[in-house]
Short mmCIF file of N, CA and C in Angstrom, two decimals:
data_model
loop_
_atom_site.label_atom_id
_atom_site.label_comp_id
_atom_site.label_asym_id
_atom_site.label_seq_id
_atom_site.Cartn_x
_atom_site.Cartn_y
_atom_site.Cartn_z
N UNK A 1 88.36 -145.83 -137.42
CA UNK A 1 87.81 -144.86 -138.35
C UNK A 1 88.06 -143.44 -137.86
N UNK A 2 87.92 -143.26 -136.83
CA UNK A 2 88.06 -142.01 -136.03
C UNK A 2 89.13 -141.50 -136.05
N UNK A 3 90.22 -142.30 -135.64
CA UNK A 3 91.69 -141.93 -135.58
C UNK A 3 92.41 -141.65 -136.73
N UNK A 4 91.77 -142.67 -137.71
CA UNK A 4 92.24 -142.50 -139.19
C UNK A 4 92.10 -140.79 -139.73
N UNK A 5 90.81 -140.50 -139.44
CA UNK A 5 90.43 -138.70 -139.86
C UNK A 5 91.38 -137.95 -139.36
N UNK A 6 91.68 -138.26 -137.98
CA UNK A 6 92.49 -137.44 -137.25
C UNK A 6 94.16 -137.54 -137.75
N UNK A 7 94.82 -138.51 -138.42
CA UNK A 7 95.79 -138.70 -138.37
C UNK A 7 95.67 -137.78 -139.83
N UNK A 8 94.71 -138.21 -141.30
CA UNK A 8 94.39 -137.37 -142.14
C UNK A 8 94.19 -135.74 -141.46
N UNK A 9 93.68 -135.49 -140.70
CA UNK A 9 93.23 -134.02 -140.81
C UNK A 9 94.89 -133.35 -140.21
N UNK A 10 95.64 -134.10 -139.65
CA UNK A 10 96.94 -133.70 -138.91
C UNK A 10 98.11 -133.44 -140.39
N UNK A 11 98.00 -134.38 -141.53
CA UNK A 11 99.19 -134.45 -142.43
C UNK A 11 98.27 -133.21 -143.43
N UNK A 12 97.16 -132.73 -143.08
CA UNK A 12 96.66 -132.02 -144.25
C UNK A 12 97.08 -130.64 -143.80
N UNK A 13 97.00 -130.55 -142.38
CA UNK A 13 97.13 -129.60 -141.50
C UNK A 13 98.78 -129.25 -141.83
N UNK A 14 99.71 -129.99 -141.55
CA UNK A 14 100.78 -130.13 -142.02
C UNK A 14 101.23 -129.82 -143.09
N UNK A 15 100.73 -129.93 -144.30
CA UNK A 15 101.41 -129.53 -145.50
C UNK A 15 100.58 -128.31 -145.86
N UNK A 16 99.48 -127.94 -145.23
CA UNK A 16 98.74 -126.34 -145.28
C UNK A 16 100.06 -125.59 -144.68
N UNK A 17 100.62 -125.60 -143.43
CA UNK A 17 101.53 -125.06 -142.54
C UNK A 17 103.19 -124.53 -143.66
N UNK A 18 103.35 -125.82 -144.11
CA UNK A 18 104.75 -125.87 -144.94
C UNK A 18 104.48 -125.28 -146.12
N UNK A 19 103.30 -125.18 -146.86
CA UNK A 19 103.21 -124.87 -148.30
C UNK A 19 103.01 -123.37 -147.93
N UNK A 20 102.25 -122.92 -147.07
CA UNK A 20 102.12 -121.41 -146.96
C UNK A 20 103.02 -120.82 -146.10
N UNK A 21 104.25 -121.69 -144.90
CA UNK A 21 105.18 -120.81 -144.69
C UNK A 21 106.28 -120.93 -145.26
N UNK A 22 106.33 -121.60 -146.62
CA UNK A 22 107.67 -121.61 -147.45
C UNK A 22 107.05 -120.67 -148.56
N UNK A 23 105.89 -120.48 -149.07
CA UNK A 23 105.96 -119.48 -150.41
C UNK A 23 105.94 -117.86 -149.54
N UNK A 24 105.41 -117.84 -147.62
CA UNK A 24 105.87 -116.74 -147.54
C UNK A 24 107.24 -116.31 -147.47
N UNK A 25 108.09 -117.67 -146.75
CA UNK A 25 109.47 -116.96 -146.82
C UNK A 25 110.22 -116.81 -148.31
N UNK A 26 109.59 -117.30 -148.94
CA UNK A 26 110.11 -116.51 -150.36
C UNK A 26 109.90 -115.85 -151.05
N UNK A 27 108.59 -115.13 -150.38
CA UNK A 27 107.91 -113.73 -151.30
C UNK A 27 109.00 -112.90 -150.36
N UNK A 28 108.94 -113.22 -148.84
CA UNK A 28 109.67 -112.37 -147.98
C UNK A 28 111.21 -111.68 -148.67
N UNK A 29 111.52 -113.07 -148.95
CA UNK A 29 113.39 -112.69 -149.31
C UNK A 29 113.21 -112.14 -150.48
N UNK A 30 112.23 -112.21 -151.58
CA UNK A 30 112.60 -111.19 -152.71
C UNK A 30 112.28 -110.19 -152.35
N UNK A 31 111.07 -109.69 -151.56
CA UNK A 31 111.00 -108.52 -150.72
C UNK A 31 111.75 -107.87 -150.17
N UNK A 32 112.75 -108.65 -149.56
CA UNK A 32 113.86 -107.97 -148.40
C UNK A 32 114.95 -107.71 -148.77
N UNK A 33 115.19 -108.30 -150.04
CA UNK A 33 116.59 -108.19 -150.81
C UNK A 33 116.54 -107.30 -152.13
N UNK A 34 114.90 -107.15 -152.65
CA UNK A 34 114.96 -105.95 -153.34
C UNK A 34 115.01 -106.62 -154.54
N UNK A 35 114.67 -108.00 -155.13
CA UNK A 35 114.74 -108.81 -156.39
C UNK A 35 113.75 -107.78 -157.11
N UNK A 36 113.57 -107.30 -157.75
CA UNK A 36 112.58 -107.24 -158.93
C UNK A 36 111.81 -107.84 -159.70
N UNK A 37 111.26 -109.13 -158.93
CA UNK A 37 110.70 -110.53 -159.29
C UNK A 37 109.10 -109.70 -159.75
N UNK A 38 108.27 -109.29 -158.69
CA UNK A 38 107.37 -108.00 -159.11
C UNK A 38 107.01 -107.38 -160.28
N UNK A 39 107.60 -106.82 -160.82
CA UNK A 39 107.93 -106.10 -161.60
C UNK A 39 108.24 -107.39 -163.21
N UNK A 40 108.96 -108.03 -163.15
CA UNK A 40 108.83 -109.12 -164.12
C UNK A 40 107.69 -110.24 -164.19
N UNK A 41 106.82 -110.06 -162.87
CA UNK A 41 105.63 -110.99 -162.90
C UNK A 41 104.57 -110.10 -163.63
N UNK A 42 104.38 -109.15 -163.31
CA UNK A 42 103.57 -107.74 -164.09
C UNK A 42 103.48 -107.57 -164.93
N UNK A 43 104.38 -107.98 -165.85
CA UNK A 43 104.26 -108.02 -167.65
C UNK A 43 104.00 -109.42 -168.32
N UNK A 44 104.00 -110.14 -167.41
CA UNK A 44 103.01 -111.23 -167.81
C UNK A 44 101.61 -111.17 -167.86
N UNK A 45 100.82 -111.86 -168.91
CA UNK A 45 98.96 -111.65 -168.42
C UNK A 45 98.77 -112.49 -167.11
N UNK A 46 97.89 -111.74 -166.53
CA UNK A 46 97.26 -111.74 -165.46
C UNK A 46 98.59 -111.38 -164.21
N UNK A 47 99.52 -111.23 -164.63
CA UNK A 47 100.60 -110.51 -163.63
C UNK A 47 100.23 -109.75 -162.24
N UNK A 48 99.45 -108.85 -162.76
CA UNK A 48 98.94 -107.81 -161.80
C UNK A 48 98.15 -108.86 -160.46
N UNK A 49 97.00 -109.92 -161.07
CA UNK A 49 96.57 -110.40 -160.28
C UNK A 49 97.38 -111.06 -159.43
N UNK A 50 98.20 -112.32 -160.13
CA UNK A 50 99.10 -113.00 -159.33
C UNK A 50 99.68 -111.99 -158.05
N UNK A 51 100.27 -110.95 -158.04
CA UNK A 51 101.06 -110.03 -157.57
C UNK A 51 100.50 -109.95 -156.70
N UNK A 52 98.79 -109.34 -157.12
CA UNK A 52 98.17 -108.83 -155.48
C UNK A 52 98.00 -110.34 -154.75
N UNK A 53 97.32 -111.51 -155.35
CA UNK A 53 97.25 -112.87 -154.53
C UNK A 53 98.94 -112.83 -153.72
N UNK A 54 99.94 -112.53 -154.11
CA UNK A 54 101.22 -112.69 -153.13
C UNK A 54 101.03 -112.04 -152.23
N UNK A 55 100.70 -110.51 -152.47
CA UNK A 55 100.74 -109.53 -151.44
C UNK A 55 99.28 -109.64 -150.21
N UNK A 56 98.39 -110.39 -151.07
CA UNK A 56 97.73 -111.14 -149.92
C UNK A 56 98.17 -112.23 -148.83
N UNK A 57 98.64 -112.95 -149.43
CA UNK A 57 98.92 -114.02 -148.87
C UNK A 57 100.17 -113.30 -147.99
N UNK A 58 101.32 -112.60 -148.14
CA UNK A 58 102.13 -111.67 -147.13
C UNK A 58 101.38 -111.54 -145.91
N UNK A 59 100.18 -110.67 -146.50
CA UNK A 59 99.89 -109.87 -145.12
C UNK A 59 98.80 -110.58 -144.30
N UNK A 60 98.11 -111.77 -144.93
CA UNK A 60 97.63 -112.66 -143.55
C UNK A 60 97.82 -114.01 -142.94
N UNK A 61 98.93 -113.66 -144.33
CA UNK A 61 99.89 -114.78 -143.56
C UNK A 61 100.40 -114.50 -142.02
N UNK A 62 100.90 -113.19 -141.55
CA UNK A 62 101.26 -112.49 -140.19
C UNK A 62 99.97 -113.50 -139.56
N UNK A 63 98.96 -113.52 -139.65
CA UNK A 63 97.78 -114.12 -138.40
C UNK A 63 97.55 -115.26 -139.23
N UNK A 64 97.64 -116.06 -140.00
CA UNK A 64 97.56 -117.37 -140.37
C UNK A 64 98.49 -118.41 -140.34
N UNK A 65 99.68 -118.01 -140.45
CA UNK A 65 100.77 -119.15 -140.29
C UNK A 65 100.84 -119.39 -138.92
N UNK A 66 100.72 -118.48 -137.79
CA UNK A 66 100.97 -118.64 -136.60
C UNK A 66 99.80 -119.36 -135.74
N UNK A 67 98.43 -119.31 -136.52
CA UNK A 67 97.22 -120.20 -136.23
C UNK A 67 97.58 -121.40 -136.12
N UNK A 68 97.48 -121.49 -138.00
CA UNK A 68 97.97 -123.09 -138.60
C UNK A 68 99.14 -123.66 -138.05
N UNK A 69 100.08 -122.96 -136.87
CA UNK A 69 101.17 -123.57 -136.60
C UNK A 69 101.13 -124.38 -134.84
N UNK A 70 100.05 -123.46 -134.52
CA UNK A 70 99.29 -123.63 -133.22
C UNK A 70 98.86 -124.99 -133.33
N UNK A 71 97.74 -125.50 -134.12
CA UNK A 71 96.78 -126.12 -134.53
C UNK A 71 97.55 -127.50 -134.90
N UNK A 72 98.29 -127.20 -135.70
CA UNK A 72 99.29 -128.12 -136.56
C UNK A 72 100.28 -128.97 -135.41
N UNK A 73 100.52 -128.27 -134.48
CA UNK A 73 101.84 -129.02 -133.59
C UNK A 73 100.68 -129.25 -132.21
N UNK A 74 99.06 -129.05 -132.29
CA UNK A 74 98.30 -129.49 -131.74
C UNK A 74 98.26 -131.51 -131.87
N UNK A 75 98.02 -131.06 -133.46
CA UNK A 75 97.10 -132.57 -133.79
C UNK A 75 98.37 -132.86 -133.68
N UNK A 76 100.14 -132.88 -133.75
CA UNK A 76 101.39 -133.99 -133.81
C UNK A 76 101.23 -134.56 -132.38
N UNK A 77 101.22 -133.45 -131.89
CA UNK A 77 101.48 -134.13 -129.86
C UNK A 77 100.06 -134.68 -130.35
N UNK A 78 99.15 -134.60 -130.18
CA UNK A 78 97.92 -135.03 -129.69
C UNK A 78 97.65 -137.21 -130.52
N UNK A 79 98.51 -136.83 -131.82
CA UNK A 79 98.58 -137.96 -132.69
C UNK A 79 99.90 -138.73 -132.22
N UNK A 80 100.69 -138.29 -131.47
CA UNK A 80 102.08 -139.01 -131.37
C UNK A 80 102.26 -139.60 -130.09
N UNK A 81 100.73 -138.86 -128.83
CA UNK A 81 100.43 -139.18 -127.47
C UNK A 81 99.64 -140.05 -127.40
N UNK A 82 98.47 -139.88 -127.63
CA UNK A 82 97.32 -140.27 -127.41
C UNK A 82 97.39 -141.26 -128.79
N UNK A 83 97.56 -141.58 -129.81
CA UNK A 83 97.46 -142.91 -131.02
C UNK A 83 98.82 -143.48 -131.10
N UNK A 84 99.39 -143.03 -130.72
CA UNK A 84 101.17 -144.16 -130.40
C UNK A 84 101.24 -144.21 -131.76
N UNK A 85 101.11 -142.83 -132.99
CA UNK A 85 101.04 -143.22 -134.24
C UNK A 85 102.92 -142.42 -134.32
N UNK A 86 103.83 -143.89 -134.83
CA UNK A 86 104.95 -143.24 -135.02
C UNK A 86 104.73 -142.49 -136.70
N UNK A 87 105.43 -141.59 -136.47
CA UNK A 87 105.63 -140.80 -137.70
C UNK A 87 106.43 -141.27 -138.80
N UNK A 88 106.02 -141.71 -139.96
CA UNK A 88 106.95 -142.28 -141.12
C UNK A 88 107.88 -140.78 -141.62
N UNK A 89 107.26 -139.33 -141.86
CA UNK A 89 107.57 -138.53 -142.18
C UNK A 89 108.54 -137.83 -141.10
N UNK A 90 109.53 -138.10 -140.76
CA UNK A 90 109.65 -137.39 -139.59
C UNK A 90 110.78 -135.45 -140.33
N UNK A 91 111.31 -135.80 -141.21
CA UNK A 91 111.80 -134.86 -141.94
C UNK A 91 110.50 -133.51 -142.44
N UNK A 92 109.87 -134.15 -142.62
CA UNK A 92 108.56 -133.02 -142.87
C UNK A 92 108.10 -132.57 -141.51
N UNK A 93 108.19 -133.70 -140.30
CA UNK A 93 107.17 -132.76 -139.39
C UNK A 93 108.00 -131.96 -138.38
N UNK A 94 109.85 -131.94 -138.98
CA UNK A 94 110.47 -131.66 -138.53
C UNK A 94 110.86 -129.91 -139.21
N UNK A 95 110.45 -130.32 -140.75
CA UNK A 95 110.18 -129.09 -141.19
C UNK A 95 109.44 -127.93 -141.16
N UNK A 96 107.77 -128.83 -140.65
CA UNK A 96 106.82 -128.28 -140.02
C UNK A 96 107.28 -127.60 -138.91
N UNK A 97 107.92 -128.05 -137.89
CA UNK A 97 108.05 -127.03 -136.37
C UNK A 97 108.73 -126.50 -136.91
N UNK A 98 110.29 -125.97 -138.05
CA UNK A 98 111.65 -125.31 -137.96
C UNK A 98 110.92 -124.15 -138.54
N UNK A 99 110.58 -124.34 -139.45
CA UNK A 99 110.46 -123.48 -140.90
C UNK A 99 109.69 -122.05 -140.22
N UNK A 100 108.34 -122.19 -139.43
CA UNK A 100 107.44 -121.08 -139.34
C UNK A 100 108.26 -120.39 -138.43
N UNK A 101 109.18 -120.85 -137.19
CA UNK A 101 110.28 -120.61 -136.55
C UNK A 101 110.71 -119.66 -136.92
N UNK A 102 111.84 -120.33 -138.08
CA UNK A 102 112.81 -119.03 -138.61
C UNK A 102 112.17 -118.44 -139.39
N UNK A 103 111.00 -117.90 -140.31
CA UNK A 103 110.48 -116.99 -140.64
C UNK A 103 110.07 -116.21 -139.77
N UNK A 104 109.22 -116.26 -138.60
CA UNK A 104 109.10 -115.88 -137.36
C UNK A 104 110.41 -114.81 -136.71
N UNK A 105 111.35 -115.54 -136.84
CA UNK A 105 112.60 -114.75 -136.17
C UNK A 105 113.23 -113.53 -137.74
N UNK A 106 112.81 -114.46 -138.54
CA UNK A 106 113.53 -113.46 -139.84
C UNK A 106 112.50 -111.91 -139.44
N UNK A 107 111.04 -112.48 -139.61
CA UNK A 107 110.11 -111.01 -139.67
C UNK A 107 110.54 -110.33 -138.27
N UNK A 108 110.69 -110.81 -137.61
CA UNK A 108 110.76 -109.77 -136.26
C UNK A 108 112.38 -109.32 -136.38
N UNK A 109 113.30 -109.79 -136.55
CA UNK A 109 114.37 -109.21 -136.84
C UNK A 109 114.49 -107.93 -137.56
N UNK A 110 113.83 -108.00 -138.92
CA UNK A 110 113.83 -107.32 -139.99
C UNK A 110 111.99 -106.80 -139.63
N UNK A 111 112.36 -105.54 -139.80
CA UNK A 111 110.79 -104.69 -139.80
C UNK A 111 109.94 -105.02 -140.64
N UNK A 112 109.01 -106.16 -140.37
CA UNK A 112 108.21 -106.71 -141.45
C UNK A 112 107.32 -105.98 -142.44
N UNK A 113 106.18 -105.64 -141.34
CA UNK A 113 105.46 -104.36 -141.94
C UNK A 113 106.16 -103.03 -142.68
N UNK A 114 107.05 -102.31 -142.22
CA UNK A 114 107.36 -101.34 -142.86
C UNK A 114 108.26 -101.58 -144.34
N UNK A 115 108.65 -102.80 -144.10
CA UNK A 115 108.95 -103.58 -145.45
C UNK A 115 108.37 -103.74 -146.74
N UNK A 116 107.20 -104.21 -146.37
CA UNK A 116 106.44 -104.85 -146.94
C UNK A 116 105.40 -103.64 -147.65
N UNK A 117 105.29 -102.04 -146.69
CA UNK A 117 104.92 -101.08 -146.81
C UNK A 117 105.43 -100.04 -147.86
#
């Protein structure tokens, strides 16, 4: 019963990690490339809101993806050591470590903040 939560709280942990560092790296690249995606979400109703929820999610994403990524490659070792639980998913939890990675290297490459500013 115990292990079961844990193996649940690890794949939930997991797709929290992937779902919020793939919609940041793609607010990022229309950001960085100058799409006008913005600007066409805005003239939709409720546009404006959606827009600021992105530009939220941008800016704490900087201290949340790197939590959830902590945490996240916590419970894999901790589930893949200690419960000898082999991974059926291994493409996802492989996506899980790459992905926050190269966003990671994209923002520090490219001046995130003053970007985004």
């Amino acid at each position: 019963m115990k292990t079961g939560l844990i193996v649940k709280l690890k794949n939930i942990f997991m797709y929290i990690t992937l779902i919020w560092s793939s919609v940041m790296l793609a607010v990022y690249l229309v950001v960085l490339f100058e799409i006008p995606l913005f600007a066409w979400i805005s003239y939709l109703p409720l546009g404006e809101a959606f827009c600021r929820l992105l530009e939220f999610m941008m800016f704490f994403g900087i201290w949340i993806v790197p939590v959830l990524y902590i945490i996240t490659i916590f419970f894999m070792i901790f589930v893949r050591k200690k419960l000898k639980e082999d991974s059926q998913n291994k493409r996802i939890s492989l996506s899980v470590i790459i992905l926050p990675l190269c966003l990671a290297a994209l923002m520090l490459l490219t001046n995130y903040i003053e970007i985004l500013a």
